[in-house]
Coordinates of C-alpha atoms and ligand atoms in Angstrom, one line a residue:
M657 CA 71.4 111.4 136.3
A658 CA 75.0 110.3 137.2
I659 CA 77.2 107.8 135.5
H660 CA 76.8 104.4 137.3
I661 CA 80.1 102.8 138.3
K662 CA 79.7 99.1 138.2
T663 CA 80.8 96.8 141.1
A664 CA 82.9 93.7 140.4
E665 CA 79.8 91.6 140.6
E666 CA 78.0 93.7 138.1
L667 CA 81.0 93.6 135.8
Q668 CA 80.8 89.8 135.9
R669 CA 77.2 89.9 134.9
M670 CA 78.0 92.4 132.1
R671 CA 80.7 90.0 130.8
V672 CA 78.1 87.3 130.5
A673 CA 75.5 89.5 128.8
G674 CA 78.2 90.8 126.5
R675 CA 79.5 87.4 125.4
L676 CA 75.9 86.3 124.8
A677 CA 75.3 89.3 122.5
G678 CA 78.5 88.4 120.6
E679 CA 77.3 84.8 120.3
V680 CA 74.1 85.8 118.6
L681 CA 76.2 87.6 116.0
D682 CA 78.4 84.4 115.7
F683 CA 75.2 82.4 115.2
I684 CA 73.6 84.6 112.5
A685 CA 76.8 85.0 110.4
A686 CA 76.3 81.9 108.3
H687 CA 72.7 83.0 107.5
V688 CA 73.6 86.3 106.0
K689 CA 73.6 85.6 102.2
P690 CA 71.8 86.8 99.1
G691 CA 68.2 85.7 99.2
I692 CA 67.5 85.9 102.9
S693 CA 65.1 88.6 104.2
T694 CA 66.0 90.8 107.1
G695 CA 62.7 89.6 108.7
E696 CA 64.1 86.0 108.6
L697 CA 67.4 87.1 110.2
D698 CA 65.3 88.7 113.0
R699 CA 63.2 85.5 113.4
L700 CA 66.3 83.3 113.6
C701 CA 68.0 85.6 116.1
H702 CA 64.9 86.0 118.2
E703 CA 64.5 82.2 118.4
Y704 CA 68.2 81.8 119.3
M705 CA 68.1 84.4 122.0
V706 CA 64.9 83.3 123.7
D707 CA 65.1 79.5 123.2
A708 CA 68.9 78.7 123.1
Q709 CA 70.2 81.4 125.3
G710 CA 67.4 82.3 127.6
T711 CA 68.1 86.0 127.0
I712 CA 65.6 88.8 126.3
P713 CA 66.0 90.7 123.0
A714 CA 66.2 94.3 124.3
P715 CA 65.0 96.1 121.2
L716 CA 61.6 94.4 121.1
N717 CA 59.1 97.0 122.2
Y718 CA 61.8 99.3 123.3
A719 CA 60.3 102.8 123.4
P720 CA 62.5 105.7 124.5
P721 CA 60.8 109.1 124.9
G722 CA 59.5 110.3 121.6
Y723 CA 59.7 106.9 119.8
K724 CA 57.1 104.3 119.1
P725 CA 57.9 100.9 120.4
F726 CA 60.6 99.1 118.2
P727 CA 58.7 96.2 116.6
K728 CA 61.5 93.6 116.2
S729 CA 64.2 91.9 118.2
I730 CA 67.3 93.1 116.2
C731 CA 68.2 96.0 114.0
T732 CA 69.2 95.3 110.4
S733 CA 70.6 98.3 108.5
V734 CA 71.4 97.7 104.8
N735 CA 73.7 99.8 102.5
H736 CA 72.7 103.5 103.0
Q737 CA 70.8 102.8 106.2
V738 CA 72.9 104.1 109.1
C739 CA 71.2 102.4 112.1
H740 CA 67.9 101.2 113.6
G741 CA 66.8 99.5 110.4
I742 CA 63.6 97.5 111.1
P743 CA 63.7 93.9 109.9
G744 CA 61.0 93.0 107.4
E745 CA 60.4 91.8 103.8
R746 CA 63.6 93.2 102.3
V747 CA 65.6 90.5 100.7
L748 CA 69.4 90.8 100.7
K749 CA 71.0 90.8 97.3
T750 CA 74.6 90.1 96.2
G751 CA 76.9 93.0 97.2
D752 CA 74.7 94.3 100.0
I753 CA 76.4 95.3 103.3
V754 CA 74.3 94.9 106.4
N755 CA 74.8 95.9 110.0
I756 CA 73.2 93.6 112.5
D757 CA 72.9 95.1 116.0
I758 CA 72.1 92.8 118.9
T759 CA 71.2 93.7 122.4
V760 CA 70.4 91.0 124.9
I761 CA 69.3 91.2 128.5
K762 CA 70.6 88.4 130.8
D763 CA 70.0 88.5 134.6
G764 CA 68.9 92.1 134.3
Y765 CA 72.1 93.3 132.5
H766 CA 72.5 94.4 128.9
G767 CA 75.1 93.4 126.3
D768 CA 75.1 95.4 123.0
S769 CA 77.2 94.7 119.9
S770 CA 77.0 95.0 116.2
R771 CA 79.0 93.9 113.2
M772 CA 78.9 94.4 109.4
F773 CA 78.2 91.5 107.2
Y774 CA 78.5 91.0 103.4
A775 CA 75.8 89.3 101.3
G776 CA 78.1 87.7 98.7
E777 CA 81.0 89.8 97.4
P778 CA 80.8 93.5 98.2
S779 CA 82.2 96.2 96.0
I780 CA 85.7 97.4 96.7
Q781 CA 84.3 100.7 98.0
A782 CA 81.8 99.0 100.3
R783 CA 84.5 96.6 101.7
R784 CA 86.9 99.5 102.4
L785 CA 84.2 101.4 104.2
C786 CA 83.4 98.5 106.5
E787 CA 87.1 97.8 107.1
V788 CA 87.9 101.4 108.0
T789 CA 84.8 101.6 110.3
F790 CA 86.0 98.4 112.1
E791 CA 89.4 100.1 112.6
C792 CA 87.6 103.3 113.8
M793 CA 85.8 101.3 116.5
W794 CA 89.0 99.6 117.7
I795 CA 90.9 102.9 117.7
G796 CA 88.1 104.3 119.9
V797 CA 88.2 101.3 122.2
K798 CA 92.0 101.5 122.5
A799 CA 91.7 105.1 123.7
V800 CA 89.8 103.9 126.8
K801 CA 91.8 104.1 130.0
P802 CA 91.3 105.4 133.5
G803 CA 92.2 109.1 133.8
G804 CA 91.6 109.6 130.1
H805 CA 88.5 111.5 128.7
L806 CA 85.6 110.6 126.5
G807 CA 86.9 113.1 124.0
D808 CA 90.0 111.0 123.5
I809 CA 87.7 108.3 122.0
G810 CA 85.8 110.7 119.8
E811 CA 88.9 112.5 118.4
A812 CA 90.6 109.2 117.6
I813 CA 87.6 107.9 115.7
Q814 CA 86.9 111.1 113.8
R815 CA 90.6 111.4 112.9
H816 CA 90.8 107.9 111.3
A817 CA 87.4 108.2 109.5
E818 CA 88.2 111.6 108.0
A819 CA 91.8 110.7 107.1
N820 CA 90.1 108.0 104.9
G821 CA 87.8 110.5 103.3
Y822 CA 84.7 109.5 105.3
S823 CA 82.4 111.3 107.7
V824 CA 81.2 110.5 111.2
V825 CA 77.5 110.6 112.0
R826 CA 76.8 113.1 114.8
E827 CA 73.3 112.5 115.9
F828 CA 73.8 109.0 117.4
C829 CA 76.5 108.0 119.8
G830 CA 77.7 105.3 122.1
H831 CA 76.2 105.1 125.6
G832 CA 76.5 103.9 129.1
I833 CA 74.9 100.5 129.6
G834 CA 74.1 98.2 132.4
R835 CA 70.7 97.5 134.0
R836 CA 69.4 100.0 131.5
F837 CA 69.9 99.8 127.7
H838 CA 70.9 103.4 127.4
E839 CA 72.5 105.1 130.4
E840 CA 74.9 108.0 130.8
P841 CA 77.4 109.0 129.5
Q842 CA 76.9 109.7 125.8
V843 CA 80.0 108.6 123.9
L844 CA 80.5 110.9 120.9
H845 CA 82.4 109.5 117.9
Y846 CA 83.9 112.9 117.2
G847 CA 85.4 115.6 119.3
R848 CA 88.6 116.7 121.0
A849 CA 91.0 114.7 123.2
G850 CA 91.2 115.8 126.8
T851 CA 87.6 117.1 126.8
G852 CA 84.5 115.6 128.3
V853 CA 83.9 113.2 131.2
R854 CA 87.0 111.7 132.9
L855 CA 87.1 107.9 132.6
E856 CA 87.1 105.8 135.8
P857 CA 87.4 102.1 136.4
G858 CA 83.9 100.5 136.6
M859 CA 82.4 102.7 133.9
I860 CA 80.8 100.6 131.1
F861 CA 79.8 102.0 127.8
T862 CA 79.5 101.2 124.1
V863 CA 81.8 102.4 121.3
E864 CA 79.7 102.2 118.1
P865 CA 80.8 104.6 115.3
M866 CA 78.6 105.2 112.3
V867 CA 80.7 106.2 109.4
N868 CA 79.4 107.4 106.0
A869 CA 81.2 107.2 102.7
G870 CA 79.7 110.5 101.7
R871 CA 78.4 113.4 103.9
A872 CA 77.6 113.1 107.6
A873 CA 74.0 114.3 107.3
I874 CA 71.2 111.8 108.0
R875 CA 67.4 111.6 108.0
E876 CA 64.8 109.5 109.6
L877 CA 62.3 107.4 107.6
A878 CA 58.6 107.6 108.1
D879 CA 58.7 104.3 110.1
G880 CA 59.9 106.5 112.9
W881 CA 63.1 104.4 113.4
T882 CA 65.2 103.8 110.3
I883 CA 68.1 106.3 109.8
V884 CA 69.5 106.7 106.4
T885 CA 72.2 109.0 104.9
K886 CA 70.7 112.1 103.3
D887 CA 73.0 111.7 100.2
H888 CA 72.2 108.0 100.0
S889 CA 75.9 107.2 100.4
L890 CA 76.8 103.9 102.1
S891 CA 77.1 103.7 105.8
A892 CA 78.8 101.3 108.2
Q893 CA 78.9 100.6 111.9
W894 CA 80.6 98.3 114.4
E895 CA 79.8 98.2 118.1
H896 CA 81.4 96.7 121.2
T897 CA 80.5 97.1 124.9
V898 CA 83.6 98.1 126.9
A899 CA 84.5 98.4 130.6
V900 CA 87.1 100.9 131.9
T901 CA 89.5 98.8 134.1
E902 CA 92.3 99.8 136.5
S903 CA 94.8 99.5 133.7
G904 CA 92.9 100.2 130.5
Y905 CA 89.9 98.6 129.0
E906 CA 88.1 95.2 128.7
V907 CA 85.9 94.4 125.7
L908 CA 82.8 92.6 127.1
T909 CA 81.2 91.6 123.8
V910 CA 83.9 89.3 122.7
S911 CA 82.8 85.8 121.6
A912 CA 84.5 82.9 119.9
G913 CA 83.5 84.2 116.4
A914 CA 84.3 87.9 117.1
R915 CA 86.7 89.4 114.7
P916 CA 90.0 90.1 116.5
E917 CA 91.3 93.6 116.8
P918 CA 93.2 94.9 113.8
G919 CA 96.8 93.7 113.6
T920 CA 96.3 90.4 115.6
R921 CA 96.2 86.9 114.3
A922 CA 93.0 84.9 113.6
A923 CA 90.5 84.5 116.4
S924 CA 91.3 81.8 118.9
P925 CA 88.6 80.9 121.4
D926 CA 91.3 80.8 124.1
L927 CA 92.2 84.4 123.5
A928 CA 88.7 85.7 123.1
G929 CA 87.7 88.0 125.9
A930 CA 91.2 88.7 126.9
V931 CA 91.8 91.8 129.0
H932 CA 93.7 94.4 127.2
P933 CA 96.1 96.7 129.1
A934 CA 96.3 100.4 128.3
Ligands
MF3_503 N1 71.4 98.7 119.7 C1 71.3 100.1 119.4 C2 72.4 100.8 120.1 O1 73.5 100.4 119.8 C3 70.0 100.7 119.8 C4 68.8 100.1 119.1 S1 67.4 100.8 119.8 C5 66.2 99.9 119.0 O2 72.3 101.6 120.9 F1 65.1 100.1 119.6 F2 66.2 100.2 117.7 F3 66.5 98.6 119.0
CO504 CO1 74.5 100.6 121.6
CO505 CO1 73.6 98.3 119.5

């Protein structure tokens, strides 16, 4: 199946879906504290998506080939959980780091974004991992431009992660996104610049590096979804949905509460969603 190039009209719908995904993360931020369960975070997000936004939580009952249907509306991945954590009884405790991954469907189009949150004060090591992973995501995003290659993104991310003594998860990657949750192409978070698919305006995909404090190896839990680091080292992930434009890239999952890219001043709602040239 080919990579779908979005029309201007589709891009506009993807902007709406993307902002809404970001707004769910803005909404849930204040609730992420010691004492709350991941199941409660899921319940709050589900209610916000369905009742306040009129969006559909894409994860709920999502069942790619070989998987059983995902039973919840968001993914919550705590500490050494890499991704696809299933919300449930687990109660967050002080120092936990948690990735919340939100995918909404609005008017048939998907917006997909995730951020790291701290329950109370994290350890210095945990904070550093989350910060470097945020930088990795942005370094990947900034490598997006027409005429560039997917490998430019992967190499940039891998370089920054490894320069900081971390490793990049290989088994999961970013993905094209649009009418479907996961479309072509696969966006690897490692690789070599100048290799892979050539980027064209109208392509839309996610950049969502998973970075481990220890080794890259992962394993899947018996629930059929949750991925953890094999060595039980901490793992972090950030995700934006990005469009390739005529001049560079546009981040679609920006919302008022989104953390600005590294090196910029505090978030201003006026600047949120700005188009970034190459
Ligand atoms: N949101 C994840 C991603 O970034 C996918 C989660 S699939 C689910 O691609 F079923 F676990 F929700
Ligand atoms: Co994604
Ligand atoms: Co996601």
